[in-house]
Tab-separated table of C-alpha atoms in Angstrom:
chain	number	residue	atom	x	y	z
A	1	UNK	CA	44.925	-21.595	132.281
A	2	UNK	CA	45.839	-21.598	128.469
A	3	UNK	CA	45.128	-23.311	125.914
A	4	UNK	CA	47.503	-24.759	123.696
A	5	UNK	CA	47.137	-26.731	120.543
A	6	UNK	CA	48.794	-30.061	119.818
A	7	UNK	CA	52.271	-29.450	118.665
A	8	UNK	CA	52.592	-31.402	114.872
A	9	UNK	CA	56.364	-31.152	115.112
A	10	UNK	CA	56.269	-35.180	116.522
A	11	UNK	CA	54.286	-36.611	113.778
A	12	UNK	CA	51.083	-39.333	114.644
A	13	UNK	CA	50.680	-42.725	114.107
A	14	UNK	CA	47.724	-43.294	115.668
A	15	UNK	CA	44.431	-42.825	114.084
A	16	UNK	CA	42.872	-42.199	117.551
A	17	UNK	CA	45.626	-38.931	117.941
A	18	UNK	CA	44.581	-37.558	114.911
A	19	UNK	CA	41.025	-38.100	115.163
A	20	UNK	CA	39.714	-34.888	116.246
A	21	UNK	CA	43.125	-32.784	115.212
A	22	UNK	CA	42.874	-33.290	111.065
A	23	UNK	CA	39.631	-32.571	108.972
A	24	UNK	CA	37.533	-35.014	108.156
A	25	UNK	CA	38.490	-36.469	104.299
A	26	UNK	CA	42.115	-34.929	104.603
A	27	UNK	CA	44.121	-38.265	105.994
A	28	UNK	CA	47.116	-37.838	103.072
A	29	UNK	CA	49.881	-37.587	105.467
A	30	UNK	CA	48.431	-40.546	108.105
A	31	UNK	CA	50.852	-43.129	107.601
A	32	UNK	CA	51.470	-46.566	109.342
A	33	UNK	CA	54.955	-46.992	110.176
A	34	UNK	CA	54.110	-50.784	110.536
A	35	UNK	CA	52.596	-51.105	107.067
A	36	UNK	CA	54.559	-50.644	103.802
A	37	UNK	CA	52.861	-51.717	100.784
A	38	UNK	CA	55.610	-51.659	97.975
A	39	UNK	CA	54.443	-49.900	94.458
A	40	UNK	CA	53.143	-51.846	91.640
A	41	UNK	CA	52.889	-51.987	87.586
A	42	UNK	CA	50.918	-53.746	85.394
A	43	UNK	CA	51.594	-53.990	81.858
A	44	UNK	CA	49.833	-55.571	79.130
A	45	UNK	CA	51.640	-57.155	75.965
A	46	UNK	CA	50.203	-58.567	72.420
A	47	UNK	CA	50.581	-62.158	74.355
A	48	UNK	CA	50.342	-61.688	78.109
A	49	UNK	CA	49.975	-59.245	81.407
A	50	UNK	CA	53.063	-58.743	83.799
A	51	UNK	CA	52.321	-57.571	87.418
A	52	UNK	CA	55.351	-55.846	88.360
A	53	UNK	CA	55.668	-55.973	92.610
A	54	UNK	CA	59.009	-53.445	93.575
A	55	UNK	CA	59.786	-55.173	97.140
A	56	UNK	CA	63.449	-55.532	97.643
A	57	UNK	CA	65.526	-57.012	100.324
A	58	UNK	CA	63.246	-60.270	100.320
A	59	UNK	CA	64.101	-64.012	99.177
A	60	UNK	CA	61.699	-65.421	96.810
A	61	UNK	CA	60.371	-68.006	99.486
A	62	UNK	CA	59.407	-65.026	101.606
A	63	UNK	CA	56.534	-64.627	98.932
A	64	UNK	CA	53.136	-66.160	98.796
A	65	UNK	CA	50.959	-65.453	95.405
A	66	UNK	CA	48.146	-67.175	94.540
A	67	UNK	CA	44.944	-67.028	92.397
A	68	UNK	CA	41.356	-67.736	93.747
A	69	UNK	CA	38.410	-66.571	91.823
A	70	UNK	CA	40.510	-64.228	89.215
A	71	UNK	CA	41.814	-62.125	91.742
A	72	UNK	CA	45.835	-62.298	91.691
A	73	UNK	CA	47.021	-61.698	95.573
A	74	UNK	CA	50.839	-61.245	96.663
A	75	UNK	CA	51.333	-61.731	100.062
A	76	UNK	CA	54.607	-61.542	101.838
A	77	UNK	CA	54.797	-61.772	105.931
A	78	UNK	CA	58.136	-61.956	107.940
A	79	UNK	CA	58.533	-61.970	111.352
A	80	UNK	CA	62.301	-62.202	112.512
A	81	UNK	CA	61.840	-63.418	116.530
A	82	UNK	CA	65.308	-65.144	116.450
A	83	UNK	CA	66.485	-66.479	120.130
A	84	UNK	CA	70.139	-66.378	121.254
A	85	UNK	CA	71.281	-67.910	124.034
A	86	UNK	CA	73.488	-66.264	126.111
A	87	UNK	CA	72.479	-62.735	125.066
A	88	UNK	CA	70.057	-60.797	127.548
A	89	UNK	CA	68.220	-58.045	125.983
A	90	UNK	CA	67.638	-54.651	128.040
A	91	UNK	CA	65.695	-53.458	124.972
A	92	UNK	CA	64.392	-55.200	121.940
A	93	UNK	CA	62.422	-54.662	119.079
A	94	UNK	CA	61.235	-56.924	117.079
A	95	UNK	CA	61.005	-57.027	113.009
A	96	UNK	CA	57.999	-57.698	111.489
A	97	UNK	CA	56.963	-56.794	107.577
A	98	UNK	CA	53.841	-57.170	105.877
A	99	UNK	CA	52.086	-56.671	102.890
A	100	UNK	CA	49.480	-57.577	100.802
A	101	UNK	CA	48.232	-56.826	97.328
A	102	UNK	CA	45.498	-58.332	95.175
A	103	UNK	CA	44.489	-57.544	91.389
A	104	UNK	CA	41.805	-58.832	89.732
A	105	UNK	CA	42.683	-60.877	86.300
A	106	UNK	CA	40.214	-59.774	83.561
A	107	UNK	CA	38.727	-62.650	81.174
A	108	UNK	CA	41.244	-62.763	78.753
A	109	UNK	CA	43.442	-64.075	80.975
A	110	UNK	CA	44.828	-67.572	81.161
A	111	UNK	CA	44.848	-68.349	84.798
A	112	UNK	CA	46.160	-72.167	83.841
A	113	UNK	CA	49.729	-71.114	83.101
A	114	UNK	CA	50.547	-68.020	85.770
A	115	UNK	CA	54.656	-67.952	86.326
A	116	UNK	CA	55.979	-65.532	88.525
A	117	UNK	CA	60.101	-65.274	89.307
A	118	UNK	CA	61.519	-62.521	91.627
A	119	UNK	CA	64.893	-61.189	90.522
A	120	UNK	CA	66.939	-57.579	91.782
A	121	UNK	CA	64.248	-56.674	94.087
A	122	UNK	CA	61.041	-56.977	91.680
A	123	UNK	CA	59.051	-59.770	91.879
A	124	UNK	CA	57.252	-60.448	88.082
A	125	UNK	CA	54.036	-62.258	87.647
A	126	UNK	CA	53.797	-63.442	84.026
A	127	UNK	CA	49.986	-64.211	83.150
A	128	UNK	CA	49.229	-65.412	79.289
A	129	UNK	CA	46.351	-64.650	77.727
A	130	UNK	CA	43.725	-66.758	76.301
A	131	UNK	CA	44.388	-67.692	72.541
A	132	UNK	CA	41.528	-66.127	71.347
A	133	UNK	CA	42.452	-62.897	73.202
A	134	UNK	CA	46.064	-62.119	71.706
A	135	UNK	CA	46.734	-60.043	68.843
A	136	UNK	CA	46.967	-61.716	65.532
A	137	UNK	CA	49.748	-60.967	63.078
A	138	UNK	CA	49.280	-58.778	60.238
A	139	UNK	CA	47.829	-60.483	56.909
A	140	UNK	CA	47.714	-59.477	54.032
A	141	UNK	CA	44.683	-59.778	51.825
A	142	UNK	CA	45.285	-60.650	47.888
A	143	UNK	CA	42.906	-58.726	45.498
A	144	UNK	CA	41.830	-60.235	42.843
C-alpha cells in the first residue's frame, strides 16, 4: 500500500480539508468562494471623513448602512431565488452575495449628519466632523 499525499492541484474550500494539510498560522491562500468582502478607503479631509466601499454591480437599495454606538456598518445581502413557471430545472444554483463591513467613527465625528450616495460601483459615506474638530483657516496675527 502507498501512501500518497493530497494532490493541491483542486484547490480547498473547506476549512475541515485543510485542517491537518496547511501549517498552523499559514491560512493566506484559504479563501471562501461564498464570501467576498469588497476593498475599502477611508480618507480624512479639513471638514469631514469619506468611507469609500468598491462593490459594483449593486443598486443602491441593495445596501444597508447604519450607525449604532460609533461603529459605521455596511451591509449588503442578496439572494436571487426567482421562480418561473413553466421552466423545470435539472440543475440549479442559486445566487447569493454577502458582505459586511463595520468601522468605528472616532470622536470628532458628527454622527448627526452621516450621507452616504453610491454612484459607478463605489458606494461613499460622507461623515462631518464636529465644529470644534475641523481645521481653522489661516489668520494672520497684526504686530504691533
Amino acid at each position: 500500500m502507498n501512501i500518497v499525499k493530497r494532490s493541491n492541484f483542486y484547490p480547498s474550500t473547506s476549512f475541515f480539508d485543510d485542517f491537518f494539510t496547511r501549517d498552523l498560522f499559514d491560512w493566506s491562500g484559504w479563501t471562501n468562494s461564498d464570501q467576498v468582502v469588497p476593498r475599502a478607503n477611508v480618507l480624512e479631509r479639513d471638514n469631514e471623513f469619506l468611507v469609500e466601499v468598491a462593490a459594483p454591480g449593486y443598486n443602491k437599495e441593495d445596501f444597508h448602512v447604519e450607525l449604532e454606538n460609533d461603529m459605521l456598518t455596511v451591509q449588503v445581502e442578496i439572494s436571487n431565488s426567482e421562480e418561473t413557471e413553466g421552466i423545470r430545472y435539472t440543475r440549479r444554483e442559486f445566487s447569493y452575495h454577502t458582505f459586511k463591513r463595520a468601522f468605528y467613527l472616532p470622536k470628532t465625528a458628527e454622527a448627526e449628519n452621516i450621507q452616504g450616495a453610491y454612484e459607478n460601483g463605489i458606494l461613499t459615506v460622507t461623515i462631518p466632523k464636529k465644529e470644534e474638530a475641523r481645521k481653522k483657516p489661516v489668520r494672520t496675527i497684526s504686530i504691533s
